[in-house]
Amino acid sequence: MPSPTVPLFPVPRSFEVLAAPGPAPGAPVAVRHEPELPEQGYSLVRDAGGTQISYRDDAGLRYAHQTLDQLRADPELSHRAVRVRDWPDFPVRGFMLDVSRDRVPTRRTLRRYVEILAAARMNQLELYTEHTFTYAGHTAVWAAASPLTVDDMRWLDALCAAHGITLVANQNTLGHMERWLAHEPYRDRAEKPEGFTIHGRHRRPSTLQPTPENAEFALGLVRELAATVRARRVNIGADEPWELGKGRSAADAAERGLGQVYLDHLLRVAVPLIEDGYEVMFWADVLADHPEVAGALPTSGLVPVVWQYDGPVHARAALDRATPEQRRQWAADGFDMDALAGGFRERAKALTSAGRPFWVAPGTGAWNSVIGRLDNAVENLLDAAEIGREHGAGGYVVTTWGDHGHHEPPPVTYPGLLFGAAVSWCLDSNREMDLAAALDRIVFDGPGLGSALIAAGSVADVVDAPLLNGSALSAVLFGREDVPAVAPEALAEAERVLSAATDALAHARPAAADGDIAVRETAHAIAIARFALALLAAGGVARLTPAAAGDLLHRLDALLVEQRACWLLSARPGGLDDSIATFAPLRSALVERAAARQ
């Protein structure tokens, strides 16, 4: 296996430094088509006679030139003879960016993501959409969201195509439709118009009633969005239909089974798209609970995507610390939480048992974290690569969500994105890669910011208070009730790590065009994380003295001013107020506690 110190990204599966000099400046480069190479594969030999490239297809040629550019730029390897032979583990290596949980990126931010994806050899991009596209005739739903327009999508599609990336339309079609169902013209489409209760909290309606009329409505949205891009692949979501079978479809689900009710809706949306010539992706979480559905799926044209965002070890640690009340709530909500400790192997069991192909979708660990959950993300990304490769998965999609306001800025997503890109290219040669060095070289074009992000991303693990799908830092800010106790020594170490990361940022020298923005956004995310540590150290707002609550209130107000400023550096204004509003309960509690001294 190549050494993790090989200064190439991703580290090739076969790399040799030969005992001979490399080519002189200006030596010829010969290019030869070699159809026997694996898909997207290439070989490259540099010696005294020049450079010889063999490639399978356009992608292989592009990746060969990327490697050649890196070799020429390296001060040691540029003068050495080398031999490289490389191709990917997964044909499709994608990234899915949530643009519907308040944060809609500017075109400049989207361009930056495309540049990073191209440098990381990812070849698919999805923008997860619920309501943030200018759907014709539905202005009430997206008017305040600064949505993506038809021109935005066509511009992005052309940009992606120029970088060898497929832009895939992604529109949810069953669950997560709350931004639509909140408006009167759409409320009657809901499975439970009155809303529902989950995790002990009442929520507004989020799931469409599984009727032919609603399937036709959802299908129209997908077709309208898909018409803005050239790809013949779409993602129709259909995940987490919390209310399904518990409202208007309850009698049907009781008679025919919830899995069959789900499958009928899925196929009402998917089959017409398949007949239109699309390959249709959908999230496969419902299949985990209803394995009988897996065997009834069409054998072609439909791609189940198995997602899982907690690594098995991390999930087990969180589950082992769960309180009896938490376990009672999970049981009441119908969740088999212990299955999460089985990782992708368990999540894909319904499909592997039925012999059905699937894709895998791990996560960056950025959401619900403030500054990242990097240790968990690395475990999760490796688990996806291992299980996906074992079962011949055709695609590996790194996801970054925006749950509860998408507070974290883009740089917090970059470590997980880059590591996922590397291990989906070649797991064996990249599992021990130097991620900080790769960030500085591939993303930031200069030293310092990569190591600061890696250090800050480790803090969720340092506090030793594991949670599922989130960190204690985020949980204490937004009123999550299952925050484990954190030991004083862990808090002290976390503060030391974040303080050192803050100091390191002062010496970071990213030369990338948005390097100054990335430094500012990262510094602010670290500042919010340090504020969260102060709350954890106090044991929550209720245990603060009035004077301490007043100090934290002033500190929070300053952080929120900077949060607004940083948001507008990379995202559109629509959604900003909604995201900031998620801090309102914390701010109100601090105001009330500070007033107690009067």
Coordinates of C-alpha atoms in Angstrom, one line a residue:
M1 CA 0.0 0.0 0.0
P2 CA 1.4 3.5 -0.8
S3 CA 2.7 5.5 2.0
P4 CA 0.2 8.0 3.5
T5 CA 3.0 10.7 3.1
V6 CA 2.8 10.5 -0.7
P7 CA 2.2 14.2 -1.7
L8 CA -0.6 13.4 -4.1
F9 CA -4.4 13.7 -3.7
P10 CA -6.0 11.3 -3.7
V11 CA -3.1 8.9 -3.0
P12 CA -3.0 6.6 -6.0
R13 CA -3.5 2.8 -5.6
S14 CA -0.1 2.2 -7.2
F15 CA 2.7 4.7 -6.9
E16 CA 6.4 4.0 -7.3
V17 CA 9.4 6.4 -7.2
L18 CA 12.0 4.9 -9.5
A19 CA 15.8 4.9 -9.0
A20 CA 16.3 7.2 -12.0
P21 CA 16.0 10.9 -12.9
G22 CA 12.8 12.3 -14.2
P23 CA 12.2 14.3 -17.4
A24 CA 13.9 17.6 -18.1
P25 CA 11.7 20.7 -18.3
G26 CA 9.9 20.8 -21.6
A27 CA 10.3 17.0 -22.2
P28 CA 7.5 15.6 -24.3
V29 CA 4.2 14.2 -23.0
A30 CA 2.8 11.3 -25.0
V31 CA -0.8 10.3 -24.6
R32 CA -2.3 7.0 -25.6
H33 CA -5.8 5.6 -25.4
E34 CA -5.9 2.2 -23.6
P35 CA -9.4 0.7 -23.5
E36 CA -8.2 -2.3 -21.4
L37 CA -7.8 0.0 -18.3
P38 CA -10.6 0.1 -15.8
E39 CA -13.3 2.7 -16.1
Q40 CA -11.9 6.2 -15.3
G41 CA -8.4 4.6 -15.0
Y42 CA -5.0 5.8 -16.2
S43 CA -1.3 5.0 -16.0
L44 CA 1.5 7.5 -16.0
V45 CA 5.2 7.0 -16.3
R46 CA 7.8 9.8 -16.1
D47 CA 11.4 9.1 -16.8
A48 CA 14.3 10.8 -18.6
G49 CA 12.6 10.4 -21.9
G50 CA 9.5 12.3 -20.9
T51 CA 6.0 11.5 -19.7
Q52 CA 3.8 8.7 -21.1
I53 CA 0.1 8.7 -20.2
S54 CA -2.4 5.9 -21.0
Y55 CA -6.1 6.4 -20.3
R56 CA -9.4 4.5 -20.6
D57 CA -11.8 7.5 -21.1
D58 CA -12.1 11.2 -20.8
A59 CA -12.3 11.1 -17.0
G60 CA -9.1 8.9 -16.9
L61 CA -7.3 11.4 -19.0
R62 CA -8.4 14.3 -16.8
Y63 CA -7.3 12.5 -13.7
A64 CA -3.9 11.7 -15.3
H65 CA -3.3 15.3 -16.0
Q66 CA -4.3 16.2 -12.4
T67 CA -1.6 13.8 -11.2
L68 CA 0.9 15.1 -13.6
D69 CA 0.3 18.7 -12.4
Q70 CA 0.8 17.6 -8.8
L71 CA 4.0 15.8 -9.7
R72 CA 5.4 18.8 -11.5
A73 CA 4.5 21.1 -8.6
D74 CA 6.2 18.9 -5.9
P75 CA 9.8 20.0 -5.4
E76 CA 11.1 16.5 -4.8
L77 CA 9.1 14.4 -7.2
S78 CA 9.3 16.9 -10.1
H79 CA 12.9 15.6 -10.8
R80 CA 12.3 11.9 -10.1
A81 CA 11.2 9.1 -12.3
V82 CA 7.8 7.8 -11.1
R83 CA 5.2 5.2 -12.2
V84 CA 1.5 5.6 -11.3
R85 CA -1.4 3.3 -12.1
D86 CA -4.8 4.3 -10.8
W87 CA -8.6 4.0 -11.0
P88 CA -11.6 4.5 -8.6
D89 CA -13.2 2.0 -6.3
F90 CA -16.7 3.6 -6.9
P91 CA -17.7 4.8 -10.4
V92 CA -19.9 7.6 -9.0
R93 CA -18.4 9.7 -6.3
G94 CA -20.8 12.4 -5.3
F95 CA -21.5 15.2 -3.0
M96 CA -25.0 16.3 -1.8
L97 CA -25.3 19.8 -0.3
D98 CA -28.5 20.6 1.6
V99 CA -29.8 24.0 0.3
S100 CA -33.2 23.8 2.0
R101 CA -32.5 24.2 5.7
D102 CA -32.2 28.0 5.4
R103 CA -28.7 28.3 3.9
V104 CA -28.9 28.8 0.1
P105 CA -25.4 29.3 -1.3
T106 CA -24.4 32.2 -3.5
R107 CA -23.1 31.5 -7.0
R108 CA -19.6 32.2 -5.7
T109 CA -19.9 29.6 -3.0
L110 CA -21.4 27.1 -5.5
R111 CA -18.4 27.7 -7.9
R112 CA -16.0 27.1 -5.0
Y113 CA -17.7 23.8 -4.2
V114 CA -17.4 22.7 -7.9
E115 CA -13.7 23.6 -7.9
I116 CA -13.1 21.5 -4.8
L117 CA -15.1 18.6 -6.1
A118 CA -13.2 18.6 -9.4
A119 CA -9.9 18.7 -7.6
A120 CA -11.0 15.9 -5.3
R121 CA -12.1 13.8 -8.4
M122 CA -15.8 13.7 -7.4
N123 CA -18.0 13.5 -10.4
Q124 CA -21.6 14.1 -9.2
L125 CA -23.2 17.0 -7.3
E126 CA -26.7 17.2 -5.9
L127 CA -28.4 20.2 -4.3
Y128 CA -31.0 18.8 -1.8
T129 CA -34.2 20.8 -2.5
E130 CA -37.4 21.0 -0.6
H131 CA -38.7 24.5 -1.3
T132 CA -35.7 26.5 -2.5
F133 CA -36.3 26.5 -6.2
T134 CA -38.5 28.9 -8.1
Y135 CA -41.2 26.4 -9.0
A136 CA -43.7 28.0 -11.4
G137 CA -47.0 28.8 -9.7
H138 CA -45.7 28.2 -6.2
T139 CA -44.3 31.6 -5.2
A140 CA -45.8 31.5 -1.7
V141 CA -43.6 28.6 -0.8
W142 CA -40.2 30.0 -1.9
A143 CA -40.7 33.8 -2.0
A144 CA -38.7 34.5 1.2
A145 CA -36.0 31.8 0.7
S146 CA -33.7 33.5 -1.9
P147 CA -34.2 30.4 -4.0
L148 CA -32.2 29.0 -6.9
T149 CA -33.6 30.1 -10.2
V150 CA -33.7 28.3 -13.6
D151 CA -30.8 30.5 -14.6
D152 CA -28.9 29.5 -11.5
M153 CA -29.4 25.8 -12.2
R154 CA -28.4 26.2 -15.9
W155 CA -25.3 28.2 -15.0
L156 CA -24.3 25.6 -12.4
D157 CA -25.0 22.7 -14.8
A158 CA -22.7 24.2 -17.4
L159 CA -20.0 24.9 -14.8
C160 CA -20.2 21.3 -13.5
A161 CA -20.1 19.9 -17.0
A162 CA -16.9 21.9 -17.7
H163 CA -15.3 20.2 -14.7
G164 CA -16.5 16.6 -15.5
I165 CA -19.2 16.7 -12.9
T166 CA -22.8 15.6 -13.3
L167 CA -25.4 17.9 -11.7
V168 CA -28.3 15.8 -10.5
A169 CA -31.7 17.3 -9.7
N170 CA -32.8 16.4 -6.1
Q171 CA -36.3 17.1 -4.9
N172 CA -38.0 15.4 -2.0
T173 CA -41.4 13.8 -2.8
L174 CA -42.9 12.4 0.4
G175 CA -41.4 13.3 3.8
H176 CA -39.7 16.6 4.6
M177 CA -42.3 18.7 2.9
E178 CA -43.1 20.9 5.9
R179 CA -42.2 24.1 4.1
W180 CA -44.9 23.3 1.5
L181 CA -47.5 22.0 4.0
A182 CA -47.1 25.1 6.2
H183 CA -49.0 27.1 3.6
E184 CA -52.8 26.9 3.3
P185 CA -53.0 25.9 -0.3
Y186 CA -51.0 22.8 0.4
R187 CA -52.0 21.9 3.9
D188 CA -54.7 19.5 2.8
R189 CA -52.0 17.4 1.0
A190 CA -50.6 16.4 4.4
E191 CA -50.9 12.9 5.9
K192 CA -51.6 14.6 9.2
P193 CA -52.6 18.3 8.7
E194 CA -52.6 18.8 12.5
G195 CA -49.0 17.8 12.8
F196 CA -47.4 15.0 14.8
T197 CA -45.3 14.2 17.8
I198 CA -41.8 12.7 17.7
H199 CA -39.0 12.6 20.3
G200 CA -41.6 14.1 22.7
R201 CA -42.1 17.3 20.7
H202 CA -45.0 18.3 18.5
R203 CA -44.0 19.2 14.9
R204 CA -45.9 20.7 12.0
P205 CA -47.0 18.3 9.2
S206 CA -44.1 17.1 7.1
T207 CA -45.3 14.1 5.0
L208 CA -47.6 14.1 2.0
Q209 CA -50.6 11.8 2.1
P210 CA -49.7 8.9 -0.3
T211 CA -52.3 9.5 -2.9
P212 CA -52.1 9.4 -6.7
E213 CA -52.8 13.2 -6.7
N214 CA -49.9 13.9 -4.4
A215 CA -47.6 11.6 -6.4
E216 CA -48.5 13.6 -9.5
F217 CA -47.9 16.8 -7.7
A218 CA -44.4 15.6 -6.5
L219 CA -43.6 14.2 -9.9
G220 CA -44.3 17.6 -11.5
L221 CA -41.8 19.2 -9.1
V222 CA -39.1 16.7 -10.0
R223 CA -39.7 17.1 -13.7
E224 CA -39.6 20.9 -13.5
L225 CA -36.3 20.9 -11.6
A226 CA -34.8 18.1 -13.8
A227 CA -35.5 20.1 -16.9
T228 CA -32.9 22.7 -15.9
V229 CA -30.0 20.3 -16.1
R230 CA -28.7 17.8 -18.7
A231 CA -28.3 14.7 -16.4
R232 CA -30.6 11.7 -16.9
R233 CA -30.4 10.9 -13.2
V234 CA -32.6 12.3 -10.5
N235 CA -33.0 11.9 -6.7
I236 CA -36.6 11.8 -5.4
G237 CA -35.7 11.5 -1.7
A238 CA -38.8 9.8 -0.1
D239 CA -37.0 9.5 3.2
E240 CA -38.2 9.8 6.8
P241 CA -42.0 9.9 6.2
W242 CA -42.6 10.2 9.9
E243 CA -46.4 10.4 9.8
L244 CA -47.0 7.8 7.1
G245 CA -49.6 5.2 8.2
K246 CA -50.5 7.3 11.2
G247 CA -53.0 9.7 9.7
R248 CA -55.1 9.6 6.6
S249 CA -53.4 6.4 5.3
A250 CA -53.7 4.6 8.7
A251 CA -56.5 2.3 7.6
D252 CA -54.8 1.4 4.3
A253 CA -51.5 0.7 6.1
A254 CA -53.3 -1.5 8.6
E255 CA -54.9 -3.5 5.8
R256 CA -52.1 -3.8 3.3
G257 CA -49.0 -3.0 5.4
L258 CA -47.0 0.2 5.8
G259 CA -44.2 -1.0 3.5
Q260 CA -46.7 -1.6 0.6
V261 CA -48.2 1.9 1.1
Y262 CA -44.8 3.4 0.9
L263 CA -43.8 1.3 -2.1
D264 CA -46.9 2.4 -4.0
H265 CA -46.2 6.1 -3.5
L266 CA -42.5 5.6 -4.4
L267 CA -43.4 3.8 -7.7
R268 CA -46.1 6.4 -8.6
V269 CA -43.3 9.0 -8.7
A270 CA -40.4 6.8 -9.9
V271 CA -41.9 4.7 -12.7
P272 CA -42.9 7.7 -14.9
L273 CA -39.4 9.1 -14.5
I274 CA -37.9 5.8 -15.4
E275 CA -40.1 5.7 -18.5
D276 CA -38.9 9.2 -19.3
G277 CA -35.4 7.7 -19.4
Y278 CA -34.1 8.8 -16.0
E279 CA -32.2 6.7 -13.5
V280 CA -34.0 7.4 -10.2
M281 CA -32.2 7.5 -6.8
F282 CA -34.1 7.4 -3.5
W283 CA -33.2 7.2 0.1
A284 CA -33.5 3.6 1.4
D285 CA -34.2 4.2 5.1
V286 CA -37.8 2.8 5.0
L287 CA -36.4 -0.4 3.5
A288 CA -34.5 -1.1 6.7
D289 CA -37.7 -1.4 8.6
H290 CA -39.7 -3.0 5.8
P291 CA -37.4 -5.5 4.0
E292 CA -40.3 -7.0 2.1
V293 CA -40.3 -3.9 0.0
A294 CA -36.8 -4.5 -1.2
G295 CA -37.7 -7.6 -3.2
A296 CA -40.6 -5.7 -5.0
L297 CA -38.5 -2.9 -6.4
P298 CA -37.9 -2.6 -10.2
T299 CA -34.8 -4.4 -11.2
S300 CA -33.5 -1.5 -13.3
G301 CA -33.7 2.2 -13.3
L302 CA -34.2 2.6 -9.5
V303 CA -31.2 3.1 -7.2
P304 CA -31.7 2.7 -3.4
V305 CA -29.2 4.9 -1.5
V306 CA -28.4 3.6 1.9
W307 CA -27.6 6.4 4.3
Q308 CA -26.1 6.4 7.8
Y309 CA -24.3 9.2 9.6
D310 CA -22.9 7.8 12.8
G311 CA -20.0 5.4 12.8
P312 CA -20.7 2.1 14.5
V313 CA -18.3 2.6 17.4
H314 CA -19.6 6.2 18.0
A315 CA -23.2 5.0 17.8
R316 CA -22.6 2.3 20.3
A317 CA -20.9 4.7 22.7
A318 CA -23.9 7.1 22.4
L319 CA -26.4 4.3 22.9
D320 CA -24.6 2.8 25.9
R321 CA -25.0 6.2 27.7
A322 CA -28.7 6.6 26.8
T323 CA -31.0 7.0 29.8
P324 CA -34.0 4.7 30.4
E325 CA -36.2 7.7 29.5
Q326 CA -34.5 8.1 26.1
R327 CA -34.9 4.4 25.4
R328 CA -38.6 4.6 26.3
Q329 CA -39.0 7.5 23.9
W330 CA -37.2 5.7 21.1
A331 CA -39.5 2.7 21.6
A332 CA -42.6 4.9 21.7
D333 CA -41.5 6.5 18.4
G334 CA -40.9 3.0 16.8
F335 CA -37.2 3.3 16.4
D336 CA -34.8 0.4 16.7
M337 CA -31.8 2.5 17.7
D338 CA -29.5 -0.4 18.5
A339 CA -29.5 -1.3 14.8
L340 CA -27.5 1.9 14.3
A341 CA -24.5 0.3 16.0
G342 CA -24.4 -2.1 13.0
G343 CA -23.4 0.8 10.7
F344 CA -23.9 0.4 6.9
R345 CA -23.9 -3.4 7.1
E346 CA -27.0 -3.4 9.2
R347 CA -28.6 -0.5 7.3
A348 CA -28.2 -2.3 4.0
K349 CA -29.3 -5.7 5.2
A350 CA -32.7 -5.6 3.6
L351 CA -31.0 -5.0 0.2
T352 CA -28.1 -7.3 0.6
S353 CA -30.5 -10.1 1.7
A354 CA -32.6 -9.5 -1.4
G355 CA -29.5 -9.4 -3.6
R356 CA -30.3 -5.8 -4.7
P357 CA -27.6 -3.3 -5.7
F358 CA -27.4 0.0 -3.8
W359 CA -25.4 3.1 -3.3
V360 CA -24.0 4.3 0.0
A361 CA -24.3 7.8 1.5
P362 CA -22.2 8.8 4.6
G363 CA -21.9 12.3 5.9
T364 CA -19.4 15.1 6.7
G365 CA -20.5 15.2 10.3
A366 CA -20.8 19.0 10.1
W367 CA -24.5 19.5 10.9
N368 CA -25.8 19.7 14.5
S369 CA -22.1 20.2 15.5
V370 CA -21.1 23.9 15.3
I371 CA -17.5 23.0 14.3
G372 CA -17.8 19.4 13.1
R373 CA -17.7 15.8 14.4
L374 CA -14.6 14.8 12.6
D375 CA -13.8 11.6 14.4
N376 CA -17.3 10.2 13.9
A377 CA -17.3 11.4 10.3
V378 CA -14.0 9.6 9.5
E379 CA -15.4 6.4 11.0
N380 CA -18.7 6.8 9.1
L381 CA -17.0 7.6 5.8
L382 CA -14.7 4.5 6.1
D383 CA -17.6 2.3 7.1
A384 CA -19.5 3.4 3.9
A385 CA -16.5 2.8 1.7
E386 CA -15.8 -0.7 3.2
I387 CA -19.4 -2.0 3.0
G388 CA -20.1 -0.3 -0.3
R389 CA -17.0 -1.8 -1.9
E390 CA -17.7 -5.2 -0.4
H391 CA -21.1 -5.2 -2.0
G392 CA -20.2 -3.6 -5.3
A393 CA -22.0 -0.3 -4.7
G394 CA -22.0 1.8 -7.9
G395 CA -22.0 5.1 -6.0
Y396 CA -20.7 6.8 -2.9
V397 CA -22.4 10.1 -2.0
V398 CA -21.0 12.3 0.7
T399 CA -23.8 14.3 2.3
T400 CA -23.8 17.5 4.3
W401 CA -27.2 18.5 5.8
G402 CA -28.5 21.7 7.4
D403 CA -30.6 20.3 10.2
H404 CA -32.1 23.0 12.5
G405 CA -30.7 26.0 10.7
H406 CA -27.5 25.1 8.9
H407 CA -25.4 27.3 11.3
E408 CA -22.0 25.9 10.3
P409 CA -20.2 27.6 7.4
P410 CA -18.8 25.8 4.3
P411 CA -15.2 25.2 5.7
V412 CA -16.6 23.0 8.4
T413 CA -17.8 20.6 5.7
Y414 CA -14.5 20.5 3.9
P415 CA -12.6 17.9 6.0
G416 CA -15.3 15.3 5.7
L417 CA -15.9 16.1 2.0
L418 CA -12.2 15.7 1.2
F419 CA -11.8 12.5 3.2
G420 CA -14.9 11.0 1.7
A421 CA -13.6 11.9 -1.8
A422 CA -10.3 10.2 -1.1
V423 CA -11.6 6.9 0.4
S424 CA -14.3 6.7 -2.3
W425 CA -11.5 6.9 -4.9
C426 CA -9.3 4.3 -3.3
L427 CA -10.0 3.1 0.2
D428 CA -6.8 1.1 0.7
S429 CA -4.4 3.9 -0.2
N430 CA -6.2 6.8 1.5
R431 CA -7.5 5.6 4.8
E432 CA -4.5 6.9 6.6
M433 CA -4.1 10.1 4.6
D434 CA -2.8 13.3 6.1
L435 CA -6.1 15.2 5.9
A436 CA -4.8 18.6 7.2
A437 CA -2.0 18.6 4.6
A438 CA -4.5 17.7 1.9
L439 CA -6.8 20.5 2.9
D440 CA -4.1 23.0 2.8
R441 CA -2.8 21.8 -0.5
I442 CA -6.0 21.0 -2.4
V443 CA -8.6 23.5 -0.9
F444 CA -6.8 26.4 0.7
D445 CA -3.5 26.6 -1.3
G446 CA -1.5 27.6 1.8
P447 CA -0.7 26.4 5.3
G448 CA -2.5 26.6 8.6
L449 CA -6.3 26.4 8.0
G450 CA -6.3 22.7 7.5
S451 CA -4.8 21.9 10.9
A452 CA -7.1 24.4 12.6
L453 CA -10.2 22.7 11.1
I454 CA -8.9 19.2 12.0
A455 CA -8.2 20.2 15.6
A456 CA -11.5 22.0 16.0
G457 CA -13.4 19.1 14.5
S458 CA -11.9 16.8 17.1
V459 CA -13.5 18.7 20.0
A460 CA -16.8 16.8 19.7
D461 CA -14.8 13.7 20.6
V462 CA -12.7 15.4 23.2
V463 CA -15.7 16.3 25.3
D464 CA -16.5 12.6 25.5
A465 CA -20.3 13.1 25.5
P466 CA -21.3 11.2 22.4
L467 CA -24.7 11.8 20.9
L468 CA -26.4 10.4 17.8
N469 CA -26.6 12.8 14.8
G470 CA -25.1 15.7 16.7
S471 CA -22.6 17.0 19.3
A472 CA -22.9 18.2 22.8
L473 CA -21.8 21.6 21.7
S474 CA -24.8 22.0 19.4
A475 CA -27.1 20.3 21.8
V476 CA -26.5 22.7 24.6
L477 CA -27.1 25.7 22.3
F478 CA -30.4 24.5 20.9
G479 CA -32.2 22.9 23.9
R480 CA -31.6 19.3 23.1
E481 CA -32.6 17.4 26.3
D482 CA -30.3 14.4 26.0
V483 CA -26.9 16.2 26.6
P484 CA -24.7 13.9 28.7
A485 CA -22.7 15.3 31.6
V486 CA -19.2 16.4 30.6
A487 CA -16.2 15.9 32.9
P488 CA -14.4 19.1 33.9
E489 CA -11.1 17.8 32.6
A490 CA -12.7 17.1 29.2
L491 CA -14.1 20.6 29.1
A492 CA -10.7 22.0 29.9
E493 CA -9.0 20.0 27.2
A494 CA -11.6 21.0 24.7
E495 CA -11.1 24.7 25.5
R496 CA -7.3 24.2 25.2
V497 CA -7.8 22.7 21.7
L498 CA -10.1 25.4 20.5
S499 CA -7.9 28.1 21.9
A500 CA -4.9 26.7 20.1
A501 CA -6.9 26.4 16.9
T502 CA -7.9 30.1 17.3
D503 CA -4.2 31.1 17.7
A504 CA -3.2 28.9 14.7
L505 CA -5.7 30.8 12.5
A506 CA -3.8 34.0 13.1
H507 CA -0.9 32.4 11.3
A508 CA -2.9 30.7 8.5
R509 CA -1.9 31.8 5.0
P510 CA -4.4 30.4 2.6
A511 CA -3.8 31.7 -0.9
A512 CA -7.1 30.5 -2.3
A513 CA -9.4 33.3 -3.6
D514 CA -11.8 32.9 -0.7
G515 CA -9.0 32.1 1.9
D516 CA -9.7 35.2 4.0
I517 CA -13.4 34.4 4.1
A518 CA -12.6 30.8 5.1
V519 CA -10.4 32.0 8.0
R520 CA -13.1 34.4 9.2
E521 CA -15.9 31.8 9.0
T522 CA -13.8 29.2 10.8
A523 CA -12.7 31.6 13.5
H524 CA -16.4 32.5 14.1
A525 CA -17.5 28.8 14.2
I526 CA -14.7 28.2 16.8
A527 CA -15.9 31.2 18.8
I528 CA -19.5 29.7 19.0
A529 CA -18.0 26.4 20.0
R530 CA -16.1 28.0 22.9
F531 CA -19.4 29.8 23.9
A532 CA -21.1 26.3 24.0
L533 CA -18.3 25.0 26.1
A534 CA -18.9 27.8 28.6
L535 CA -22.6 26.7 28.8
L536 CA -21.6 23.1 29.2
A537 CA -19.1 24.0 32.0
A538 CA -21.9 25.9 33.8
G539 CA -24.3 22.9 33.5
G540 CA -26.8 24.9 31.5
V541 CA -28.5 28.3 31.8
A542 CA -30.4 27.4 34.9
R543 CA -27.2 27.0 36.9
L544 CA -25.7 30.3 35.9
T545 CA -25.5 33.1 38.3
P546 CA -27.4 36.2 37.1
A547 CA -24.1 38.0 36.5
A548 CA -22.6 35.1 34.5
A549 CA -25.9 34.9 32.5
G550 CA -25.6 38.6 31.7
D551 CA -22.0 38.1 30.6
L552 CA -23.0 35.2 28.3
L553 CA -25.9 37.2 27.0
H554 CA -23.7 40.0 25.8
R555 CA -21.3 37.4 24.4
L556 CA -24.1 35.7 22.5
D557 CA -25.4 38.9 21.0
A558 CA -21.9 39.7 19.6
L559 CA -21.7 36.2 18.2
L560 CA -25.1 36.6 16.5
V561 CA -24.0 39.9 14.9
E562 CA -20.9 38.1 13.4
Q563 CA -23.1 35.1 12.5
R564 CA -25.2 37.3 10.3
A565 CA -22.1 38.9 8.7
C566 CA -20.4 35.6 8.0
W567 CA -23.6 34.0 6.6
L568 CA -23.8 36.7 3.9
L569 CA -20.2 36.0 2.9
S570 CA -21.2 32.7 1.4
A571 CA -25.0 32.4 1.5
R572 CA -28.1 34.3 0.3
P573 CA -30.1 36.4 2.7
G574 CA -33.3 34.2 2.5
G575 CA -33.4 31.9 5.5
L576 CA -31.0 33.9 7.6
D577 CA -33.6 35.2 10.0
D578 CA -35.1 31.7 10.4
S579 CA -31.6 30.3 11.2
I580 CA -30.9 33.0 13.7
A581 CA -34.3 32.5 15.3
T582 CA -33.1 29.0 16.4
F583 CA -31.0 30.8 19.0
A584 CA -34.0 32.7 20.4
P585 CA -34.9 30.1 23.1
L586 CA -31.3 30.2 24.5
R587 CA -31.2 34.0 24.3
S588 CA -34.6 34.3 26.1
A589 CA -33.4 31.9 28.9
L590 CA -30.2 34.0 29.3
V591 CA -32.3 37.2 29.5
E592 CA -34.6 35.7 32.1
R593 CA -31.7 34.4 34.2
A594 CA -29.8 37.6 34.0
A595 CA -32.9 39.6 35.2
A596 CA -33.0 37.5 38.3
R597 CA -30.3 39.7 39.9
Q598 CA -32.5 42.7 39.8

